[in-house]
PDB file of C-alpha atoms in Angstrom:
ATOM      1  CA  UNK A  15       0.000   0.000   0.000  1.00  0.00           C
ATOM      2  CA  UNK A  16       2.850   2.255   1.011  1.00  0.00           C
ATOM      3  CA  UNK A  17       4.657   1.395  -2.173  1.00  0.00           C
ATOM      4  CA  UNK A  18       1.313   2.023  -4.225  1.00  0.00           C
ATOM      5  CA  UNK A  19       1.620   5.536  -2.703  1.00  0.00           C
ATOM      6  CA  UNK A  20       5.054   6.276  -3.294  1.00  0.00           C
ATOM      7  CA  UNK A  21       4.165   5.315  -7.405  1.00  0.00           C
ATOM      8  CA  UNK A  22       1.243   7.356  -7.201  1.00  0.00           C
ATOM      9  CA  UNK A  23       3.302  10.566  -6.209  1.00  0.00           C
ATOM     10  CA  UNK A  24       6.142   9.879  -8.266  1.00  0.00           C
ATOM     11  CA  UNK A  25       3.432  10.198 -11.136  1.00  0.00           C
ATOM     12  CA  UNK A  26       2.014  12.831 -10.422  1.00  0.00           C
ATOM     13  CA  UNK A  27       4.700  15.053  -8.859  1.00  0.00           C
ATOM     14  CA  UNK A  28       6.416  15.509 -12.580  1.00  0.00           C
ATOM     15  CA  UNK A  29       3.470  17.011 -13.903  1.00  0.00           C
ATOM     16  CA  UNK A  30       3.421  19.866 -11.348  1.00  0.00           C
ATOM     17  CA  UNK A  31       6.625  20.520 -11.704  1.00  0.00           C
ATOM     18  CA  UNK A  32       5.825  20.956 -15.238  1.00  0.00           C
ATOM     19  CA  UNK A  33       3.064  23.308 -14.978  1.00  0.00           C
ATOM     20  CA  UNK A  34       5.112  25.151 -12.620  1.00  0.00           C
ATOM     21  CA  UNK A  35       7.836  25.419 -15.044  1.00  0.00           C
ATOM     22  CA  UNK A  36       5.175  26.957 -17.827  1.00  0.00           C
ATOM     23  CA  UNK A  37       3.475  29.439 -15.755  1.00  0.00           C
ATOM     24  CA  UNK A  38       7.314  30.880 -14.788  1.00  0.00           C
ATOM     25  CA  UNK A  39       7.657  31.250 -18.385  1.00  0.00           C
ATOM     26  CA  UNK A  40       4.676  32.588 -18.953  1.00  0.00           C
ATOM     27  CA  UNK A  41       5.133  35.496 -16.205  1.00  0.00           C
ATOM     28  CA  UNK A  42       8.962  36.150 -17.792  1.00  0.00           C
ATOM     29  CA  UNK A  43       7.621  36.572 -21.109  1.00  0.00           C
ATOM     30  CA  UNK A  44       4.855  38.765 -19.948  1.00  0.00           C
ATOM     31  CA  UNK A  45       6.959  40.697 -18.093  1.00  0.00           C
ATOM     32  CA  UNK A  46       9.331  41.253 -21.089  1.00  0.00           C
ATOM     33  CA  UNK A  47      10.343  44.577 -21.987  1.00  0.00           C
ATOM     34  CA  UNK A  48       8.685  44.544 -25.423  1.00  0.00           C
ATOM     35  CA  UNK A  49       5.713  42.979 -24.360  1.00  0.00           C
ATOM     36  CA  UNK A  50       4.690  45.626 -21.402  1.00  0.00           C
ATOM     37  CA  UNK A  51       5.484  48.481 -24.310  1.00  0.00           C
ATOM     38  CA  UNK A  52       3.204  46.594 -26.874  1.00  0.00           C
ATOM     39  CA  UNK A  53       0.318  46.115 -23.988  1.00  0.00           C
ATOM     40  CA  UNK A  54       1.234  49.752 -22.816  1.00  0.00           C
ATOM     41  CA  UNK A  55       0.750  51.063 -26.133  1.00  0.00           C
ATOM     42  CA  UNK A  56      -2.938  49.274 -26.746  1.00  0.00           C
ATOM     43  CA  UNK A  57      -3.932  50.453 -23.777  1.00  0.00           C
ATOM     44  CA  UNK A  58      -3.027  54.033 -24.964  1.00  0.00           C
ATOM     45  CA  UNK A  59      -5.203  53.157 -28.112  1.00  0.00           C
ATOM     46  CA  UNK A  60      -8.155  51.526 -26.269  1.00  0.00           C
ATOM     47  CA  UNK A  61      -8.395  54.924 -24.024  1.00  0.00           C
ATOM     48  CA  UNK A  62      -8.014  57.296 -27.082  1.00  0.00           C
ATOM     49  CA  UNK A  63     -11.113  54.926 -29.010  1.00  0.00           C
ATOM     50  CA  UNK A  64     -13.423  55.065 -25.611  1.00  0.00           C
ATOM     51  CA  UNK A  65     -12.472  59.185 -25.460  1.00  0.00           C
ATOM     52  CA  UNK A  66     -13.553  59.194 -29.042  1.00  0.00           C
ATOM     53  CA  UNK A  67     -16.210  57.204 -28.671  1.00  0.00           C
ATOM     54  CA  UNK A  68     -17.629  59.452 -26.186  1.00  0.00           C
ATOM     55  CA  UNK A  69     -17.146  62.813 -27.658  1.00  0.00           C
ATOM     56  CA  UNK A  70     -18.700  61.163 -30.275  1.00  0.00           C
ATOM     57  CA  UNK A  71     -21.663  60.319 -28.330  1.00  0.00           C
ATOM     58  CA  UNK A  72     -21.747  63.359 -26.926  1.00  0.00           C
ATOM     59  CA  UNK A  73     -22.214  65.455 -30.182  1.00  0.00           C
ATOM     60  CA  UNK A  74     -24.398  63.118 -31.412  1.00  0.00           C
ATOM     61  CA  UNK A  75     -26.822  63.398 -28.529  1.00  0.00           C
ATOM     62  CA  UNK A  76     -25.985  67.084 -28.904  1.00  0.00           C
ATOM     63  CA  UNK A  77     -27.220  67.487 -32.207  1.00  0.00           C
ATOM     64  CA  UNK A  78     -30.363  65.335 -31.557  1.00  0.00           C
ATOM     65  CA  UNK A  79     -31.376  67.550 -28.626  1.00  0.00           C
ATOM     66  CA  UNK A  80     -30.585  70.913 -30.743  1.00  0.00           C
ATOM     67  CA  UNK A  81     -32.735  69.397 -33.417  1.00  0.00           C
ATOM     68  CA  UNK A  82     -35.776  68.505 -31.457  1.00  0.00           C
ATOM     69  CA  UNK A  83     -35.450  72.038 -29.570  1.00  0.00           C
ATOM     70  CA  UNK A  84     -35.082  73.621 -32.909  1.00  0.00           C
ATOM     71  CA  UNK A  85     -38.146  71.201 -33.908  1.00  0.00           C
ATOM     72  CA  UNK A  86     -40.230  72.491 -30.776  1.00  0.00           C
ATOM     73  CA  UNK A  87     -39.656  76.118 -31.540  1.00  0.00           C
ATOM     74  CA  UNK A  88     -40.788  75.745 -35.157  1.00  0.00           C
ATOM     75  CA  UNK A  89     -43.997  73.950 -34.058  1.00  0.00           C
ATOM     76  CA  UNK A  90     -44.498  76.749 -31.409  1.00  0.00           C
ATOM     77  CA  UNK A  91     -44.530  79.825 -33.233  1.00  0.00           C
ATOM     78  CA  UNK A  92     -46.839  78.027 -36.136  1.00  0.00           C
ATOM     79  CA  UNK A  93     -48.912  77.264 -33.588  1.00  0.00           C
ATOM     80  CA  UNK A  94     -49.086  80.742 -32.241  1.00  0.00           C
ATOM     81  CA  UNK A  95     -49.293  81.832 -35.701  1.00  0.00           C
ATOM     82  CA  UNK A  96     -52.459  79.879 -36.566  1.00  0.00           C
ATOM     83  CA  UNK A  97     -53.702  80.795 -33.239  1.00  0.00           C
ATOM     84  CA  UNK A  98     -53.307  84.792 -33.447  1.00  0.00           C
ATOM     85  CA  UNK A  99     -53.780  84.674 -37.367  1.00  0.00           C
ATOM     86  CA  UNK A 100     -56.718  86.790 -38.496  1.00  0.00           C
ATOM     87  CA  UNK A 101     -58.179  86.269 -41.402  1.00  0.00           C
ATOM     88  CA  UNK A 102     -58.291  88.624 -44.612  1.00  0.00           C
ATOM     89  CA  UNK A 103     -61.380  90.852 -44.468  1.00  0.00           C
ATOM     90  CA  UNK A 104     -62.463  89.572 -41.235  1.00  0.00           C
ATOM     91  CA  UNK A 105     -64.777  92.168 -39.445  1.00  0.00           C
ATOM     92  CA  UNK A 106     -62.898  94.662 -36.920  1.00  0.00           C
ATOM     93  CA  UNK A 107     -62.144  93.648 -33.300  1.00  0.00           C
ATOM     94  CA  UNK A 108     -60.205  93.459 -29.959  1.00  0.00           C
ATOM     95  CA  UNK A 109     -56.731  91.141 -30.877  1.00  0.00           C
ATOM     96  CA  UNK A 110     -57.298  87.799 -29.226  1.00  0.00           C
ATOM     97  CA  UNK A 111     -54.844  85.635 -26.652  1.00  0.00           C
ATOM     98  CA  UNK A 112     -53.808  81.984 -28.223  1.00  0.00           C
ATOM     99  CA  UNK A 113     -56.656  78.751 -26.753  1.00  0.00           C
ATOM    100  CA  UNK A 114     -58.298  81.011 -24.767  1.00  0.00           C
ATOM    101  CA  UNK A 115     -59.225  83.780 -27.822  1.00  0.00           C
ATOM    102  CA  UNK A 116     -61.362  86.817 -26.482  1.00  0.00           C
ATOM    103  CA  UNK A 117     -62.658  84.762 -23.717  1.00  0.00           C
ATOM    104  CA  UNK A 118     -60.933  86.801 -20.852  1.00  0.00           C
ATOM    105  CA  UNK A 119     -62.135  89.850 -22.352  1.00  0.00           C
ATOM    106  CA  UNK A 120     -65.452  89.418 -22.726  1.00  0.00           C
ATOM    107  CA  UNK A 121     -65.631  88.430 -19.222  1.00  0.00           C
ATOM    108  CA  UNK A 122     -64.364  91.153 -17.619  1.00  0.00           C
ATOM    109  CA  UNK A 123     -66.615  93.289 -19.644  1.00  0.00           C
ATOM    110  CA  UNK A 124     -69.296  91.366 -18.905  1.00  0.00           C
ATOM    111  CA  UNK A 125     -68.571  91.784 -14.974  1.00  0.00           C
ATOM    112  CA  UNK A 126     -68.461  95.641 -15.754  1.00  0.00           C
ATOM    113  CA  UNK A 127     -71.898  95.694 -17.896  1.00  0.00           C
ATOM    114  CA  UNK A 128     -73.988  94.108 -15.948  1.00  0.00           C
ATOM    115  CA  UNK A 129     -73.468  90.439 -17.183  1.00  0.00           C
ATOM    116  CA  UNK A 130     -75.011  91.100 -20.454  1.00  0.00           C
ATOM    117  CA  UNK A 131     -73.284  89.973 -23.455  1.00  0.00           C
ATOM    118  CA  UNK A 132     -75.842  92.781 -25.198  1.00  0.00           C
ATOM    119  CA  UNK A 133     -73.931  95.756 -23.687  1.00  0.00           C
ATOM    120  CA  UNK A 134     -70.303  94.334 -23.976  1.00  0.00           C
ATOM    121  CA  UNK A 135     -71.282  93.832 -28.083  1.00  0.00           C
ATOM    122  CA  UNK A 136     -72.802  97.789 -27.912  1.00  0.00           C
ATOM    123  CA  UNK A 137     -69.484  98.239 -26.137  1.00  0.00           C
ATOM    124  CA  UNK A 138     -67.522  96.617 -28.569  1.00  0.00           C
ATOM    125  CA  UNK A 139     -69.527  98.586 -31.358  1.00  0.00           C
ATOM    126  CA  UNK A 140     -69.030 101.756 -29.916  1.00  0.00           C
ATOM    127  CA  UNK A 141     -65.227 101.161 -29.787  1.00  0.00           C
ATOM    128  CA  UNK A 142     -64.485  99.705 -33.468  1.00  0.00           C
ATOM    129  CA  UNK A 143     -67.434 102.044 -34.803  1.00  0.00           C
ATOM    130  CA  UNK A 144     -68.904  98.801 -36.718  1.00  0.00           C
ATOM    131  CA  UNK A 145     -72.410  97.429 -36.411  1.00  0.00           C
ATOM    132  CA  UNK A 146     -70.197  93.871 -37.065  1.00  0.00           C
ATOM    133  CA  UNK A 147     -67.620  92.334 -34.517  1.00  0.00           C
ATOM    134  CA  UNK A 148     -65.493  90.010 -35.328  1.00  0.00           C
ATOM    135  CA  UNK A 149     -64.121  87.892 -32.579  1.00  0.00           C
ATOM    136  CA  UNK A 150     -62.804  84.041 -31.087  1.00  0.00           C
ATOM    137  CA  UNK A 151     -64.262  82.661 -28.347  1.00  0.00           C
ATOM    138  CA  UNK A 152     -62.092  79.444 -27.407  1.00  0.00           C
ATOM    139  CA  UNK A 153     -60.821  77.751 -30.586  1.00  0.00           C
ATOM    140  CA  UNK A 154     -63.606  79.118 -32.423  1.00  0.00           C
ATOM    141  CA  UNK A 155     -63.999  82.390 -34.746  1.00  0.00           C
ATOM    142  CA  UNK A 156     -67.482  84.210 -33.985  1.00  0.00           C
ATOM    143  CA  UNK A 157     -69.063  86.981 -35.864  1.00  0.00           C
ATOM    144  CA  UNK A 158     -71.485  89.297 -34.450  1.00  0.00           C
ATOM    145  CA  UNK A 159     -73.890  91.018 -36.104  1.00  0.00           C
ATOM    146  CA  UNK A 160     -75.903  93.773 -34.243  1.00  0.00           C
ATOM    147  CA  UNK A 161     -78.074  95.839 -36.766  1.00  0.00           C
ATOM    148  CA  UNK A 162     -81.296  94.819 -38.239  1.00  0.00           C
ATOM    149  CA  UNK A 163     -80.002  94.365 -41.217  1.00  0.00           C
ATOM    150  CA  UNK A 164     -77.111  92.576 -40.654  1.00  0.00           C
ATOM    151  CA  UNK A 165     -79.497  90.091 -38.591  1.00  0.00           C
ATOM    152  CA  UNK A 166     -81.709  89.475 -41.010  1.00  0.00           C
ATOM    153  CA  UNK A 167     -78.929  88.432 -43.768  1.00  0.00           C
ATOM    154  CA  UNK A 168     -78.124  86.493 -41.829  1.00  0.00           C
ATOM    155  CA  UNK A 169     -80.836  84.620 -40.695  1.00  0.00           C
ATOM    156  CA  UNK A 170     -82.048  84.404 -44.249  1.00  0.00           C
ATOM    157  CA  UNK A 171     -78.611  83.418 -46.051  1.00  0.00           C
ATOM    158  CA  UNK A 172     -78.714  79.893 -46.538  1.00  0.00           C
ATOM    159  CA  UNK A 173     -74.175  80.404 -46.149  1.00  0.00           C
ATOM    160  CA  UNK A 174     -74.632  81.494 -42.304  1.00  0.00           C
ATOM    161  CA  UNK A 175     -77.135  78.442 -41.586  1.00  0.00           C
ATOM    162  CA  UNK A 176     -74.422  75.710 -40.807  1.00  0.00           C
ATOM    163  CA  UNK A 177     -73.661  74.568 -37.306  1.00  0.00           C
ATOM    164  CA  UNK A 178     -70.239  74.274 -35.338  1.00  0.00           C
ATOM    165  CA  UNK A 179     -68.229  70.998 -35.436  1.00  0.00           C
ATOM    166  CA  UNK A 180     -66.276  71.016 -32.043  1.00  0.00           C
ATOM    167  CA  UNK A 181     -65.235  68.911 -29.309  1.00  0.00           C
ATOM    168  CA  UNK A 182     -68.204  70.204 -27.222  1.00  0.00           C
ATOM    169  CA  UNK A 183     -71.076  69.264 -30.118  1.00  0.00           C
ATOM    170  CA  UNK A 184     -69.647  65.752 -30.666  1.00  0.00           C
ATOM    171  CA  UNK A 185     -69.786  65.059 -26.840  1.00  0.00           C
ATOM    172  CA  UNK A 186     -73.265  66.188 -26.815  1.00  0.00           C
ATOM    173  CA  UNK A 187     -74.299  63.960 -29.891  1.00  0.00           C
ATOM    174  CA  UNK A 188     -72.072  60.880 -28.505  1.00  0.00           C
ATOM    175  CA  UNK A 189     -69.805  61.348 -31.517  1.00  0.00           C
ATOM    176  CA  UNK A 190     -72.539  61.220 -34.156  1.00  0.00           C
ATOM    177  CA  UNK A 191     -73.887  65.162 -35.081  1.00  0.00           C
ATOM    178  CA  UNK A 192     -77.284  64.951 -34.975  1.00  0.00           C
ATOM    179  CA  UNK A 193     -80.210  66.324 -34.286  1.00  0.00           C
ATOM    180  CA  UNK A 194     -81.978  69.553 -35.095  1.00  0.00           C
ATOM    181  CA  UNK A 195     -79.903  71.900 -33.287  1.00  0.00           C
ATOM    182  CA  UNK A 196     -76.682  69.764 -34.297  1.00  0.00           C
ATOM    183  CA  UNK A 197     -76.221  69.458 -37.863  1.00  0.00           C
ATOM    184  CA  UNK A 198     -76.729  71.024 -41.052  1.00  0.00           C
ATOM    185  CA  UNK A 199     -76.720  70.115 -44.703  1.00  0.00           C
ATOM    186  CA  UNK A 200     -79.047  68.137 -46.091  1.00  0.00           C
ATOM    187  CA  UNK A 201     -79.689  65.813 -43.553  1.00  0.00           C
ATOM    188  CA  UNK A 202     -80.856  69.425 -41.441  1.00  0.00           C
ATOM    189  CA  UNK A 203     -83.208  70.145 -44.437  1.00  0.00           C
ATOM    190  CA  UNK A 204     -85.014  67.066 -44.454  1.00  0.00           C
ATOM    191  CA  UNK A 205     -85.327  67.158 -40.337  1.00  0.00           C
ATOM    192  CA  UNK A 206     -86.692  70.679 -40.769  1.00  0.00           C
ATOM    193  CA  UNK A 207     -89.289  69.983 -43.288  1.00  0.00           C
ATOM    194  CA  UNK A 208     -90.361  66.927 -41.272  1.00  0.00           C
ATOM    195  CA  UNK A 209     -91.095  69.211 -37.817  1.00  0.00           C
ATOM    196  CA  UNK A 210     -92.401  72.300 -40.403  1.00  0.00           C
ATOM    197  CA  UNK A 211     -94.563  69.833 -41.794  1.00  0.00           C
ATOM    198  CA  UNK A 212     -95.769  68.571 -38.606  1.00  0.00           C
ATOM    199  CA  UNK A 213     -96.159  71.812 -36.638  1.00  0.00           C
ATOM    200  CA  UNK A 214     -98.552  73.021 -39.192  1.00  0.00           C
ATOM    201  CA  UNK A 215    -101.290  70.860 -37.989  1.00  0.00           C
ATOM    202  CA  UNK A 216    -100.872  72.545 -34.639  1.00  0.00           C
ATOM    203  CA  UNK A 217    -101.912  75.547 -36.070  1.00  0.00           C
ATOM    204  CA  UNK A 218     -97.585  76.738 -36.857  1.00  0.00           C
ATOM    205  CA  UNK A 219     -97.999  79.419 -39.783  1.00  0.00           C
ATOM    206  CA  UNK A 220    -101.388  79.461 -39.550  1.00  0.00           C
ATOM    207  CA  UNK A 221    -103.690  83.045 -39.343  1.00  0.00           C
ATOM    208  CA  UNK A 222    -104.731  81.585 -35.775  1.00  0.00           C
ATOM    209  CA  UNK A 223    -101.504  81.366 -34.420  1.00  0.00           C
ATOM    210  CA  UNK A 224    -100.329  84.626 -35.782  1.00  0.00           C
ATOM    211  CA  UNK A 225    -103.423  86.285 -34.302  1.00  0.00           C
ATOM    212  CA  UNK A 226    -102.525  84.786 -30.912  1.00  0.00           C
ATOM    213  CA  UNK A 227     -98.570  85.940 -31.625  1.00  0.00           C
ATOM    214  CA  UNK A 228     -99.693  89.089 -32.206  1.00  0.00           C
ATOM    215  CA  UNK A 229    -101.851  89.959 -29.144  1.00  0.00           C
ATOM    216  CA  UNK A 230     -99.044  88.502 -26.779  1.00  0.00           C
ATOM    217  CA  UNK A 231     -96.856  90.614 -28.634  1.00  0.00           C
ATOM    218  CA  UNK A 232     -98.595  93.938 -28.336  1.00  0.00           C
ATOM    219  CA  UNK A 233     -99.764  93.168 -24.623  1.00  0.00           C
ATOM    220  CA  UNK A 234     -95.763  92.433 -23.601  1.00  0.00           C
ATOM    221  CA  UNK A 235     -94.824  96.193 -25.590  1.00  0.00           C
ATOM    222  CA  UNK A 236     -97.291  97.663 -23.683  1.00  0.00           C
ATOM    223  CA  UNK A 237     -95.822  96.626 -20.214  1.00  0.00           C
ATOM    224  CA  UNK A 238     -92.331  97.710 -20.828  1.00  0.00           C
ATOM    225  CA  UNK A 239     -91.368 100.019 -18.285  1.00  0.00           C
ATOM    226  CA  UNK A 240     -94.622  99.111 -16.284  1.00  0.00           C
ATOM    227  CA  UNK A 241     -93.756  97.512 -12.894  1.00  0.00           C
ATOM    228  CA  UNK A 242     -94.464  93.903 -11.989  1.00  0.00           C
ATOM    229  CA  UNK A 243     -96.250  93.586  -8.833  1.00  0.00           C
ATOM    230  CA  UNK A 244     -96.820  90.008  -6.922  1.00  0.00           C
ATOM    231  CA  UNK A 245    -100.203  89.627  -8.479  1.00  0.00           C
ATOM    232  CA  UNK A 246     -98.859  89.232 -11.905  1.00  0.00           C
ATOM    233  CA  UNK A 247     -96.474  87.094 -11.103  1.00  0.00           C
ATOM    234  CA  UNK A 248     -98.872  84.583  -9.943  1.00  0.00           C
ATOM    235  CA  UNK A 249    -100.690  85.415 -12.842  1.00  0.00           C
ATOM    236  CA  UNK A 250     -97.847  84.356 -14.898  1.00  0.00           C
ATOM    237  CA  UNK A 251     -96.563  81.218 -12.884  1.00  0.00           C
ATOM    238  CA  UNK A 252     -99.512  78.758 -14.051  1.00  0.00           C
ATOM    239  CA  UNK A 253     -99.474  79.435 -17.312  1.00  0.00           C
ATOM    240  CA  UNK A 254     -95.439  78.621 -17.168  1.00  0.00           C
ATOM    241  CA  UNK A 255     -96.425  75.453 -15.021  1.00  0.00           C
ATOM    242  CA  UNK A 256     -98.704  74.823 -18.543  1.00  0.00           C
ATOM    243  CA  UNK A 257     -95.836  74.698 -20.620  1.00  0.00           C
ATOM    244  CA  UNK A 258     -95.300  71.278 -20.927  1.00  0.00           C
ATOM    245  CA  UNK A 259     -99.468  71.171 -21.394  1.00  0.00           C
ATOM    246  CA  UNK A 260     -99.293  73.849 -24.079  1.00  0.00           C
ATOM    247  CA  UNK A 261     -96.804  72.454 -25.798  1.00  0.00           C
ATOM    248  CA  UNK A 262     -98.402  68.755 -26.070  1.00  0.00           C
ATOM    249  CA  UNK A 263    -101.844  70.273 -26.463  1.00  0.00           C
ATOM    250  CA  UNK A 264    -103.401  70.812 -29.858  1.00  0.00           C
ATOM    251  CA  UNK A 265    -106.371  72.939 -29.253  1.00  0.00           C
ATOM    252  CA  UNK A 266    -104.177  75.381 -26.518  1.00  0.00           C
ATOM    253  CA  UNK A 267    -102.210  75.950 -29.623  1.00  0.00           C
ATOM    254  CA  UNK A 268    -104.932  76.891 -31.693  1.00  0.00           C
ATOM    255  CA  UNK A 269    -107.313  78.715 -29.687  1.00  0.00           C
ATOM    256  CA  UNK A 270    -106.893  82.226 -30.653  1.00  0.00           C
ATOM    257  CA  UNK A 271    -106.679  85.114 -27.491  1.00  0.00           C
ATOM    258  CA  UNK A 272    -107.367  84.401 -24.314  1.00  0.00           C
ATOM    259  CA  UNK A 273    -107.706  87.670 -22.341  1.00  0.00           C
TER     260      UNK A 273
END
């Protein structure tokens, strides 16, 4: 057993000595002269690549953020552009702010004129000496027309009769534009003919109904500037309770004066 042992290490003790022998001269030769200058000198080359490198990187990433700022600013000012552009021949008016347009303004105004967006168009009219008033109210361009004639075109030009397209009308409509109030085109025609058509056997257009017209009209000119005492508000509060009634009810339509 002993001997056995004594074989074993004889074996094996060679081969470390061996492997001893080529890590020596492994260390020697990389601690030769030549060799540290050569490994010196790619190290020198490695650091000069990475400094590259990262001035590289760096004007790269330079030049990307100059051209997205440069990018940004472009978009800006056309945005501010389109937002403060007014159009050729559009009617006189106060300049308006970007998003919010003459919103701000109008406000105040109307704080200062009782809340009536009557007096802070007079106002307005006074100031531009134009019966029309061109203005933006949000995102979108309004026109305001204050003399009879001016009213009347255009309530009676079939240009001025569309409707607004916005954020606010497609929320109300669930996305879709429709209804009376909603739309416009031909799809408004054919709704309008349907409810003209239908409010005509109700007595709309009728020499009934303009009778009845009529007589509320003249008896509401001839209170103006009359006070309205307790009495006639009680007067008045049923027949507003009857709206609902008057509206559903045929013969209430059509039933001439009621004094």
């Amino acid at each position: 057993m002993r001997s056995a042992r004594i074989t074993l290490r004889t074996v094996i003790e060679p081969k470390r000595c061996t492997n001893c022998i080529l890590r020596t001269k492994m260390v020697s030769i990389f601690k030769h002269p030549q060799v540290l200058a050569f490994t010196s000198e790619l190290k020198c080359i490695l650091n000069k690549q990475r400094q590259s490198f990262e001035r590289a990187s760096r004007t790269i990433l330079t030049m990307i953020t100059l051209t997205l700022a440069a990018l940004a600013l472009i978009l800006l000012v056309a945005f501010l552009v389109k937002e403060l552009w007014r159009p050729a021949n559009y009617p006189p008016g106060p300049r308006w702010l970007p998003i919010v347009g003459n919103t701000p303004l109008i406000r105040r105004m109307a704080s200062q004129h009782g809340g009536l967006l009557a007096n802070v168009f007079d106002k307005l009219s006074e100031s531009y000496q134009s019966s029309v008033i061109g203005l933006k109210l949000g995102r979108e361009r309004v026109v305001v027309g204050l003399e009879y004639d001016e009213v009347k075109d255009i309530l009676c030009n079939e240009a001025f009769q569309g409707r607004p397209d916005n954020f606010f009308i497609r929320l109300r409509t669930l996305g879709t534009r429709l209804g009376i109030t909603c739309t416009d085109g031909s799809f408004w025609n054919e709704q309008r003919s349907f409810v003209t058509r239908h409010l005509r056997q109700v007595g709309y257009g009728r020499q009934a109904m303009h009778e009845q017209i009529q007589f509320f009209s003249d008896r509401t000119v001839g209170r103006v500037g009359h006070p309205c005492g307790a009495t006639a508000l009680a007067r008045i509060d049923p027949r507003a309770q009857r709206h609902q009634r008057a509206v559903d009810d045929r013969d209430w339509l059509s039933s001439g004066p009621r004094r």
